[in-house]
Short mmCIF file of C-alpha atoms and ligand atoms in Angstrom, two decimals:
data_model
loop_
_atom_site.label_atom_id
_atom_site.label_comp_id
_atom_site.label_asym_id
_atom_site.label_seq_id
_atom_site.Cartn_x
_atom_site.Cartn_y
_atom_site.Cartn_z
CA UNK A 9 84.38 -77.78 48.80
CA UNK A 10 87.84 -79.28 48.43
CA UNK A 11 88.37 -82.42 46.36
CA UNK A 12 88.67 -86.05 47.29
CA UNK A 13 92.27 -87.13 47.89
CA UNK A 14 93.24 -90.76 48.18
CA UNK A 15 96.46 -92.41 49.22
CA UNK A 16 97.89 -94.17 46.19
CA UNK A 17 99.93 -97.19 47.29
CA UNK A 18 101.81 -97.07 43.99
CA UNK A 19 103.17 -93.52 44.40
CA UNK A 20 103.15 -93.71 48.20
CA UNK A 21 101.41 -90.38 48.57
CA UNK A 22 97.99 -88.78 48.79
CA UNK A 23 96.78 -87.62 45.40
CA UNK A 24 93.74 -85.63 44.34
CA UNK A 25 91.44 -88.13 42.67
CA UNK A 26 90.91 -87.28 39.00
CA UNK A 27 88.99 -89.97 37.13
CA UNK A 28 89.97 -90.68 33.54
CA UNK A 29 86.48 -90.17 32.08
CA UNK A 30 84.40 -88.15 34.52
CA UNK A 31 81.68 -88.54 35.63
CA UNK A 32 82.45 -92.25 35.14
CA UNK A 33 84.64 -94.06 37.67
CA UNK A 34 85.91 -97.62 37.33
CA UNK A 35 86.50 -99.41 40.62
CA UNK A 36 87.80 -102.97 41.00
CA UNK A 37 88.16 -104.73 44.34
CA UNK A 38 89.44 -108.25 45.02
CA UNK A 39 86.55 -110.24 46.45
CA UNK A 40 86.53 -113.44 48.49
CA UNK A 41 87.77 -116.92 47.68
CA UNK A 42 84.59 -118.81 48.46
CA UNK A 43 85.60 -121.94 50.36
CA UNK A 44 84.54 -121.06 53.91
CA UNK A 45 82.19 -118.95 56.00
CA UNK A 46 82.73 -115.19 55.71
CA UNK A 47 84.74 -113.96 58.71
CA UNK A 48 85.83 -110.75 60.38
CA UNK A 49 88.70 -110.40 57.88
CA UNK A 50 86.17 -110.15 55.03
CA UNK A 51 84.29 -107.31 56.69
CA UNK A 52 86.98 -104.62 56.54
CA UNK A 53 87.75 -104.56 52.78
CA UNK A 54 84.04 -104.96 52.00
CA UNK A 55 83.04 -102.02 54.24
CA UNK A 56 86.04 -99.85 53.25
CA UNK A 57 85.26 -100.07 49.55
CA UNK A 58 81.53 -99.87 50.18
CA UNK A 59 82.23 -96.50 51.81
CA UNK A 60 84.30 -95.46 48.78
CA UNK A 61 81.56 -96.67 46.39
CA UNK A 62 78.87 -94.79 48.36
CA UNK A 63 80.94 -91.61 48.73
CA UNK A 64 81.91 -91.46 45.05
CA UNK A 65 78.22 -91.80 44.16
CA UNK A 66 77.37 -89.11 46.72
CA UNK A 67 79.89 -86.81 44.99
CA UNK A 68 77.98 -87.33 41.75
CA UNK A 69 80.17 -89.89 39.99
CA UNK A 70 78.71 -92.78 38.03
CA UNK A 71 80.63 -95.70 39.46
CA UNK A 72 81.02 -99.11 37.87
CA UNK A 73 82.09 -101.26 40.78
CA UNK A 74 83.48 -104.72 39.95
CA UNK A 75 84.18 -107.14 42.80
CA UNK A 76 85.13 -110.66 41.83
CA UNK A 77 84.46 -114.09 43.27
CA UNK A 78 87.51 -116.36 43.24
CA UNK A 79 86.22 -119.83 42.52
CA UNK A 80 89.27 -121.48 40.96
CA UNK A 81 93.05 -121.27 41.01
CA UNK A 82 93.64 -120.05 44.56
CA UNK A 83 95.91 -122.73 45.97
CA UNK A 84 96.66 -123.43 49.61
CA UNK A 85 99.20 -121.11 51.25
CA UNK A 86 98.61 -118.61 48.43
CA UNK A 87 101.52 -120.24 46.57
CA UNK A 88 101.78 -122.28 43.38
CA UNK A 89 101.83 -125.64 45.10
CA UNK A 90 99.24 -127.55 47.07
CA UNK A 91 95.59 -128.19 46.54
CA UNK A 92 93.06 -125.69 45.20
CA UNK A 93 91.23 -124.28 48.26
CA UNK A 94 87.81 -124.95 46.76
CA UNK A 95 88.67 -128.38 45.37
CA UNK A 96 89.96 -129.41 48.81
CA UNK A 97 86.74 -128.34 50.51
CA UNK A 98 84.75 -130.18 47.82
CA UNK A 99 86.78 -133.35 48.41
CA UNK A 100 86.34 -133.18 52.19
CA UNK A 101 82.60 -132.47 51.96
CA UNK A 102 82.02 -134.83 49.01
CA UNK A 103 80.51 -132.04 46.96
CA UNK A 104 80.92 -130.80 43.42
CA UNK A 105 83.32 -127.79 43.61
CA UNK A 106 80.67 -125.46 42.19
CA UNK A 107 78.30 -126.54 45.00
CA UNK A 108 80.94 -125.30 47.45
CA UNK A 109 81.25 -122.07 45.46
CA UNK A 110 77.49 -121.48 45.36
CA UNK A 111 76.99 -122.27 49.04
CA UNK A 112 79.72 -119.92 50.30
CA UNK A 113 78.91 -117.21 47.75
CA UNK A 114 75.34 -117.20 49.10
CA UNK A 115 76.66 -117.07 52.68
CA UNK A 116 78.97 -114.19 51.75
CA UNK A 117 76.12 -112.26 50.10
CA UNK A 118 73.85 -112.79 53.12
CA UNK A 119 76.53 -111.50 55.52
CA UNK A 120 77.23 -108.49 53.28
CA UNK A 121 73.52 -107.63 53.16
CA UNK A 122 73.38 -107.66 56.95
CA UNK A 123 76.43 -105.37 57.06
CA UNK A 124 74.61 -103.04 54.65
CA UNK A 125 77.33 -103.51 52.03
CA UNK A 126 75.86 -102.61 48.64
CA UNK A 127 76.19 -105.25 45.93
CA UNK A 128 78.78 -104.35 43.28
CA UNK A 129 77.71 -103.41 39.74
CA UNK A 130 79.30 -106.58 38.36
CA UNK A 131 80.43 -109.68 40.28
CA UNK A 132 82.41 -111.83 37.85
CA UNK A 133 83.75 -115.29 38.64
CA UNK A 134 87.20 -116.56 37.69
CA UNK A 135 85.77 -119.80 36.28
CA UNK A 136 83.60 -117.79 33.88
CA UNK A 137 86.64 -116.12 32.32
CA UNK A 138 88.96 -119.01 31.45
CA UNK A 139 89.10 -118.14 27.72
CA UNK A 140 90.16 -114.55 28.50
CA UNK A 141 92.78 -115.81 30.95
CA UNK A 142 94.23 -118.19 28.37
CA UNK A 143 94.42 -115.27 25.91
CA UNK A 144 96.40 -113.18 28.41
CA UNK A 145 98.83 -116.06 29.01
CA UNK A 146 99.34 -116.34 25.24
CA UNK A 147 100.13 -112.62 25.02
CA UNK A 148 102.66 -112.77 27.86
CA UNK A 149 104.27 -115.86 26.28
CA UNK A 150 104.43 -114.13 22.87
CA UNK A 151 106.12 -111.11 24.47
CA UNK A 152 108.74 -113.42 25.97
CA UNK A 153 107.98 -112.91 29.65
CA UNK A 154 106.84 -116.45 30.39
CA UNK A 155 108.01 -120.02 29.76
CA UNK A 156 106.45 -123.47 29.60
CA UNK A 157 107.43 -126.43 31.78
CA UNK A 158 105.57 -129.73 31.47
CA UNK A 159 102.26 -128.13 30.57
CA UNK A 160 102.50 -125.32 33.12
CA UNK A 161 103.31 -121.70 32.24
CA UNK A 162 105.38 -119.57 34.61
CA UNK A 163 106.00 -115.83 34.61
CA UNK A 164 109.71 -115.04 34.20
CA UNK A 165 110.24 -112.50 36.98
CA UNK A 166 113.99 -112.06 36.40
CA UNK A 167 113.63 -111.33 32.70
CA UNK A 168 110.71 -108.99 33.36
CA UNK A 169 112.67 -107.14 36.02
CA UNK A 170 115.51 -106.42 33.58
CA UNK A 171 113.17 -104.26 31.48
CA UNK A 172 110.55 -103.24 34.01
CA UNK A 173 110.29 -103.06 37.74
CA UNK A 174 109.02 -106.05 39.68
CA UNK A 175 108.36 -104.77 43.18
CA UNK A 176 107.16 -101.34 42.09
CA UNK A 177 104.03 -101.60 44.27
CA UNK A 178 105.37 -103.40 47.33
CA UNK A 179 108.81 -101.79 47.35
CA UNK A 180 110.53 -105.19 47.41
CA UNK A 181 113.56 -105.91 45.29
CA UNK A 182 114.54 -109.15 43.66
CA UNK A 183 117.94 -109.50 45.34
CA UNK A 184 116.23 -109.26 48.70
CA UNK A 185 113.68 -111.82 47.57
CA UNK A 186 116.35 -114.27 46.43
CA UNK A 187 118.04 -113.94 49.80
CA UNK A 188 114.77 -114.60 51.61
CA UNK A 189 113.38 -117.42 49.47
CA UNK A 190 113.88 -120.96 50.57
CA UNK A 191 113.96 -123.61 47.86
CA UNK A 192 110.83 -125.67 48.27
CA UNK A 193 110.46 -129.19 47.05
CA UNK A 194 108.27 -129.50 43.99
CA UNK A 195 109.21 -126.06 42.78
CA UNK A 196 111.98 -127.33 40.54
CA UNK A 197 109.82 -126.64 37.48
CA UNK A 198 110.43 -122.93 37.99
CA UNK A 199 113.61 -121.23 36.84
CA UNK A 200 113.47 -119.14 39.98
CA UNK A 201 111.50 -119.82 43.15
CA UNK A 202 109.73 -116.46 42.94
CA UNK A 203 108.48 -116.95 39.37
CA UNK A 204 104.74 -117.43 39.56
CA UNK A 205 102.27 -119.66 37.75
CA UNK A 206 100.11 -118.22 35.00
CA UNK A 207 98.71 -121.63 34.11
CA UNK A 208 99.08 -124.92 35.96
CA UNK A 209 98.88 -128.36 34.45
CA UNK A 210 96.16 -130.33 36.21
CA UNK A 211 97.29 -133.50 37.96
CA UNK A 212 95.06 -136.53 37.17
CA UNK A 213 93.19 -136.15 40.48
CA UNK A 214 92.60 -132.41 40.03
CA UNK A 215 88.86 -131.86 39.49
CA UNK A 216 88.63 -128.32 38.11
CA UNK A 217 90.34 -128.41 34.70
CA UNK A 218 90.02 -126.75 31.31
CA UNK A 219 91.51 -127.42 27.91
CA UNK A 220 94.27 -125.01 26.88
CA UNK A 221 96.97 -124.87 24.17
CA UNK A 222 99.29 -126.43 26.82
CA UNK A 223 97.01 -129.31 27.79
CA UNK A 224 94.41 -129.58 30.53
CA UNK A 225 94.93 -127.27 33.45
CA UNK A 226 93.71 -124.26 35.39
CA UNK A 227 94.70 -120.58 35.68
CA UNK A 228 97.08 -119.13 38.26
CA UNK A 229 95.46 -117.08 41.02
CA UNK A 230 96.74 -113.63 39.97
CA UNK A 231 95.50 -113.91 36.41
CA UNK A 232 91.77 -113.55 37.01
CA UNK A 233 91.93 -110.03 38.46
CA UNK A 234 94.10 -108.71 35.59
CA UNK A 235 91.60 -110.15 33.14
CA UNK A 236 88.27 -109.32 34.78
CA UNK A 237 89.17 -105.78 35.87
CA UNK A 238 90.17 -104.66 32.36
CA UNK A 239 87.43 -106.64 30.63
CA UNK A 240 84.74 -104.65 32.44
CA UNK A 241 86.50 -101.35 33.20
CA UNK A 242 88.79 -100.87 30.21
CA UNK A 243 92.49 -100.20 30.26
CA UNK A 244 93.68 -98.23 32.09
CA UNK A 245 90.97 -97.92 34.73
CA UNK A 246 90.72 -95.71 37.82
CA UNK A 247 90.91 -97.53 41.14
CA UNK A 248 91.99 -101.02 42.25
CA UNK A 249 91.41 -101.87 45.88
CA UNK A 250 91.97 -104.72 48.27
CA UNK A 251 93.36 -105.68 51.64
CA UNK A 252 97.01 -105.00 52.45
CA UNK A 253 97.54 -108.77 52.64
CA UNK A 254 96.98 -108.87 48.86
CA UNK A 255 99.57 -106.22 48.04
CA UNK A 256 102.28 -108.83 47.63
CA UNK A 257 102.39 -111.06 45.73
CA UNK A 258 98.83 -110.81 44.32
CA UNK A 259 98.72 -107.15 43.22
CA UNK A 260 102.43 -106.98 42.38
CA UNK A 261 101.85 -109.92 40.01
CA UNK A 262 98.78 -108.23 38.51
CA UNK A 263 100.91 -105.22 37.58
CA UNK A 264 103.65 -107.44 36.11
CA UNK A 265 101.08 -109.35 34.04
CA UNK A 266 99.55 -106.16 32.59
CA UNK A 267 102.91 -104.61 31.76
CA UNK A 268 104.25 -107.86 30.28
CA UNK A 269 101.14 -108.21 28.09
CA UNK A 270 100.48 -104.60 27.08
CA UNK A 271 103.60 -102.64 27.95
CA UNK A 272 101.75 -100.46 30.45
CA UNK A 273 100.06 -100.58 33.82
CA UNK A 274 96.31 -101.02 33.95
CA UNK A 275 95.59 -99.25 37.25
CA UNK A 276 95.83 -95.54 38.06
CA UNK A 277 95.19 -95.57 41.83
CA UNK A 278 95.92 -98.52 44.11
CA UNK A 279 94.16 -98.49 47.50
CA UNK A 280 94.78 -100.91 50.36
CA UNK A 281 92.92 -101.25 53.64
CA UNK A 282 94.86 -102.24 56.73
CA UNK A 283 94.14 -105.49 58.57
CA UNK A 284 92.13 -106.32 61.68
CA UNK A 285 93.99 -107.83 64.61
CA UNK A 286 92.30 -109.64 67.49
CA UNK A 287 93.54 -108.63 70.93
CA UNK A 288 96.75 -107.55 69.21
CA UNK A 289 97.22 -110.80 67.30
CA UNK A 290 96.81 -111.67 63.66
CA UNK A 291 93.64 -113.70 63.05
CA UNK A 292 94.33 -117.33 62.19
CA UNK A 293 92.68 -120.72 62.45
CA UNK A 294 95.70 -122.13 64.28
CA UNK A 295 95.59 -119.33 66.88
CA UNK A 296 92.01 -120.15 67.91
CA UNK A 297 90.95 -116.54 67.30
CA UNK A 298 89.28 -117.10 63.96
CA UNK A 299 85.82 -115.54 64.22
CA UNK A 300 83.16 -115.82 61.51
CA UNK A 301 80.63 -113.03 60.97
CA UNK A 302 77.84 -115.42 61.94
CA UNK A 303 79.57 -116.03 65.30
CA UNK A 304 79.93 -112.28 65.85
CA UNK A 305 76.23 -111.77 65.11
CA UNK A 306 75.10 -114.55 67.48
CA UNK A 307 77.85 -114.24 70.09
CA UNK A 308 78.67 -117.95 70.02
CA UNK A 309 82.46 -117.97 70.20
CA UNK A 310 84.76 -118.50 73.19
CA UNK A 311 86.37 -115.07 72.69
CA UNK A 312 83.05 -113.19 72.63
CA UNK A 313 81.38 -111.82 75.75
CA UNK A 314 78.15 -111.11 73.87
CA UNK A 315 76.59 -110.96 70.41
CA UNK A 316 77.39 -107.88 68.30
CA UNK A 317 74.89 -106.62 65.77
CA UNK A 318 75.94 -106.17 62.13
CA UNK A 319 75.70 -102.38 62.49
CA UNK A 320 77.95 -102.47 65.56
CA UNK A 321 80.58 -104.29 63.48
CA UNK A 322 80.18 -101.82 60.61
CA UNK A 323 80.40 -98.82 62.94
CA UNK A 324 83.44 -100.29 64.70
CA UNK A 325 85.23 -100.60 61.34
CA UNK A 326 84.23 -97.11 60.18
CA UNK A 327 85.43 -95.58 63.44
CA UNK A 328 88.98 -96.15 62.19
CA UNK A 329 90.42 -94.66 59.00
CA UNK A 330 90.86 -97.58 56.58
CA UNK A 331 94.67 -97.39 56.46
CA UNK A 332 95.13 -97.53 60.22
CA UNK A 333 95.34 -100.78 62.12
CA UNK A 334 92.22 -101.86 63.93
CA UNK A 335 92.33 -104.06 66.98
CA UNK A 336 89.28 -106.09 67.74
CA UNK A 337 88.34 -106.66 71.38
CA UNK A 338 85.13 -106.96 73.39
CA UNK A 339 85.84 -103.58 75.03
CA UNK A 340 86.30 -101.86 71.65
CA UNK A 341 83.13 -103.40 70.24
CA UNK A 342 81.11 -102.52 73.32
CA UNK A 343 82.32 -98.93 73.00
CA UNK A 344 81.27 -98.93 69.33
CA UNK A 345 77.86 -100.31 70.32
CA UNK A 346 77.35 -97.49 72.85
CA UNK A 347 78.54 -94.84 70.40
CA UNK A 348 76.25 -96.10 67.68
CA UNK A 349 73.27 -96.11 70.01
CA UNK A 350 74.01 -92.46 70.94
CA UNK A 351 74.27 -91.53 67.27
CA UNK A 352 70.96 -93.21 66.41
CA UNK A 353 69.27 -91.64 69.44
CA UNK A 354 70.45 -88.22 68.23
CA UNK A 355 69.07 -88.96 64.79
CA UNK A 356 65.64 -89.73 66.28
CA UNK A 357 65.98 -86.66 68.50
CA UNK A 358 66.19 -84.50 65.35
CA UNK A 359 62.42 -84.94 64.95
CA UNK A 360 61.80 -83.45 68.39
CA UNK A 361 63.56 -80.16 67.67
CA UNK A 362 61.25 -77.16 67.32
CA UNK A 363 62.46 -74.41 64.95
CA UNK A 364 63.16 -70.94 66.31
CA UNK A 365 63.49 -67.45 64.79
CA UNK A 366 67.27 -67.52 64.79
CA UNK A 367 70.10 -70.06 64.78
CA UNK A 368 72.77 -70.37 67.44
CA UNK A 369 74.38 -73.32 65.61
CA UNK A 370 76.26 -73.42 62.27
CA UNK A 371 75.03 -76.21 60.02
CA UNK A 372 77.38 -75.04 57.25
CA UNK A 373 80.32 -75.75 59.55
CA UNK A 374 79.13 -79.31 60.13
CA UNK A 375 79.00 -79.92 56.39
CA UNK A 376 82.42 -78.41 55.76
CA UNK A 377 84.09 -80.43 58.49
CA UNK A 378 82.50 -83.73 57.44
CA UNK A 379 83.47 -83.23 53.79
CA UNK A 380 86.96 -82.16 54.79
CA UNK A 381 87.36 -85.42 56.72
CA UNK A 382 85.96 -87.68 54.01
CA UNK A 383 87.91 -85.91 51.27
CA UNK A 384 91.09 -86.54 53.22
CA UNK A 385 91.57 -90.15 52.13
CA UNK A 386 88.14 -91.24 53.44
CA UNK A 387 88.82 -90.32 57.04
CA UNK A 388 85.61 -91.81 58.41
CA UNK A 389 87.08 -91.74 61.94
CA UNK A 390 87.26 -87.94 61.85
CA UNK A 391 83.90 -87.58 60.08
CA UNK A 392 82.25 -89.61 62.87
CA UNK A 393 84.00 -87.50 65.52
CA UNK A 394 82.47 -84.39 63.90
CA UNK A 395 79.03 -86.05 63.94
CA UNK A 396 79.49 -86.73 67.66
CA UNK A 397 80.10 -83.04 68.32
CA UNK A 398 76.67 -82.59 66.78
CA UNK A 399 75.08 -85.33 68.87
CA UNK A 400 75.65 -83.02 71.82
CA UNK A 401 74.28 -80.01 69.93
CA UNK A 402 71.21 -81.90 68.71
CA UNK A 403 70.32 -82.80 72.26
CA UNK A 404 70.75 -79.18 73.36
CA UNK A 405 68.52 -78.12 70.46
CA UNK A 406 65.84 -80.61 71.51
CA UNK A 407 65.92 -79.15 75.01
CA UNK A 408 65.67 -75.58 73.65
CA UNK A 409 69.12 -74.74 75.04
CA UNK A 410 70.33 -73.93 71.54
CA UNK A 411 68.22 -72.60 68.67
CA UNK A 412 67.86 -73.25 64.95
CA UNK A 413 65.69 -71.77 62.19
CA UNK A 414 63.24 -73.91 60.20
CA UNK A 415 65.42 -73.79 57.06
CA UNK A 416 68.57 -74.70 58.95
CA UNK A 417 66.76 -77.52 60.70
CA UNK A 418 65.74 -79.04 57.38
CA UNK A 419 69.33 -78.70 56.18
CA UNK A 420 70.66 -80.31 59.37
CA UNK A 421 68.26 -83.26 59.20
CA UNK A 422 68.94 -83.86 55.52
CA UNK A 423 72.72 -83.66 55.84
CA UNK A 424 73.01 -85.65 59.10
CA UNK A 425 70.86 -88.45 57.69
CA UNK A 426 72.49 -88.44 54.26
CA UNK A 427 75.93 -88.90 55.82
CA UNK A 428 74.89 -91.49 58.38
CA UNK A 429 72.61 -93.62 56.22
CA UNK A 430 73.64 -93.06 52.58
CA UNK A 431 77.38 -92.41 52.86
CA UNK A 432 78.44 -94.29 55.99
CA UNK A 433 75.80 -96.91 55.21
CA UNK A 434 74.53 -97.26 58.77
CA UNK A 435 70.98 -98.38 59.63
CA UNK A 436 68.94 -97.88 62.78
CA UNK A 437 68.55 -101.47 63.92
CA UNK A 438 65.99 -100.51 66.56
CA UNK A 439 63.52 -99.06 64.13
CA UNK A 440 64.01 -100.99 60.90
CA UNK A 441 63.09 -104.51 59.92
CA UNK A 442 59.41 -105.42 60.05
CA UNK A 443 56.42 -103.08 59.83
CA UNK A 444 55.63 -103.93 63.45
CA UNK A 445 59.14 -102.99 64.56
CA UNK A 446 58.78 -99.65 62.83
CA UNK A 447 55.38 -99.02 64.37
CA UNK A 448 56.63 -99.99 67.83
CA UNK A 449 59.58 -97.64 67.47
CA UNK A 450 57.32 -94.79 66.39
CA UNK A 451 54.99 -95.35 69.37
CA UNK A 452 57.91 -95.37 71.80
CA UNK A 453 59.30 -92.23 70.17
CA UNK A 454 55.91 -90.55 70.52
CA UNK A 455 55.71 -91.34 74.25
CA UNK A 456 59.29 -90.15 74.75
CA UNK A 457 58.51 -86.86 72.98
CA UNK A 458 55.63 -86.38 75.40
CA UNK A 459 57.97 -87.19 78.25
CA UNK A 460 60.47 -84.59 77.06
CA UNK A 461 57.72 -81.97 76.88
CA UNK A 462 56.58 -82.88 80.38
CA UNK A 463 60.13 -82.49 81.67
CA UNK A 464 60.47 -79.13 80.00
CA UNK A 465 57.40 -77.82 81.81
CA UNK A 466 58.76 -79.41 85.00
CA UNK A 467 55.91 -81.92 85.21
CA UNK A 468 58.17 -84.63 86.62
CA UNK A 469 55.26 -86.80 87.77
CA UNK A 470 54.18 -87.35 84.15
CA UNK A 471 57.71 -87.74 82.84
CA UNK A 472 58.56 -90.37 85.50
CA UNK A 473 55.27 -92.15 84.89
CA UNK A 474 55.99 -92.52 81.18
CA UNK A 475 59.45 -93.91 81.92
CA UNK A 476 58.13 -96.36 84.54
CA UNK A 477 55.24 -97.58 82.38
CA UNK A 478 57.62 -98.18 79.47
CA UNK A 479 59.96 -100.00 81.80
CA UNK A 480 57.14 -102.37 82.82
CA UNK A 481 56.68 -103.17 79.13
CA UNK A 482 60.39 -103.95 78.78
CA UNK A 483 61.48 -100.67 77.21
CA UNK A 484 64.52 -99.33 79.01
CA UNK A 485 64.88 -95.55 78.86
CA UNK A 486 68.31 -94.22 79.75
CA UNK A 487 68.86 -90.57 80.54
CA UNK A 488 72.28 -89.42 79.49
CA UNK A 489 74.20 -86.19 79.87
CA UNK A 490 73.50 -85.46 76.23
CA UNK A 491 69.89 -86.60 75.94
CA UNK A 492 68.36 -90.05 76.26
CA UNK A 493 68.22 -93.38 74.54
CA UNK A 494 65.93 -96.37 74.62
CA UNK A 495 66.22 -100.07 74.08
CA UNK A 496 63.80 -102.97 74.09
CA UNK A 497 64.94 -105.56 76.65
ZN1 ZN B 25 92.52 -110.00 43.05
#
């Protein structure tokens, strides 16, 4: 089996993944800023890095996965001016900021559970690491890469860039940035408009504030990830992930902070998932195409023709490789829903296959092709395409048009299910949930097995009767070219 390669944003090429201390792998991913309901934009990074987490574990690594919760310091417009996103929500809702944080963290967790996203090993909060953040600011100040203005501390990008390279991750250069930066009012504290805040002095009305050597204030947004990643994963650590929207300035600033404090970078592989567009447009509140996960699940949004189940959303996201763009539309989601239902039907069909004396299918080939796809920078799109080739074969096997030995059948079932459920993290929504749902599904499956047997001995009266009786009970059975599927109305 070949090895896992991942595209490293820092070197701009695919590299064979070699962890620093195998079998241990340190993985850090930027989590949500918890001031609103989780939305479609949250789903892609969560599912991308859940796939990485699951696949690394499948390969035998012991993964420590850290995904943070941003609960302080993320200001409006992702810049150094304006209100803290959480404090603003707290003011509008007349709540304590930490009530806002708890409420939306719980909502985020609930949505992630429904999407079958595994919880990380550690989920640290920025507000729980203020002392460590102050220590990092002190180090950067002592090394001469930051300056104080009226109780705020700013990172000196120009000075840093003379000795190191600011823009190493994003490929931007300072001259270009100067040309493209407009002077904004209120930024006169900074020596240069693109310097960024490490610590901000709290205005009298600012609620979330901590005592520091520079007076009462709060940390800059980029600081928490530098601090929490290395606190729990050591320095350097293996993989840092996040959405492409965080590449600049957030991750660029993280690198600058680590180098300014310790003289070296903290991250070995940087991974970025591409964004989701909606009907070709960027998602935004002002565009009216902002869709929360709750709205997707219940279908209550003007842009939605129907509700889409959590597994449909997950499958839709996995059907694209994480670095490719992904356009969200009703048509695309309906296609994902159909595809998923075919895949789950094939999985249930596996139990109807009767072993033969010889095999006309190559299970080894299935395994090779799936691993080849996943090892190629987590190409889940290609891995799923390979599984679909097997959906057709599984149906032929169930109809005795292809053959498989008992040993190969066990291997096929184990591998197919391991990839679908453990690695891709899918669930069969028709058969899981309550005990009753599971029993109902098993009874329907039993009747459909009998129907298949009837068809095979050309007893069409019995096979039609089973279909019609099920239909009366609200179970729709659909015959397809490559087998059949069922659904409760
Ligand atoms: Zn971050």
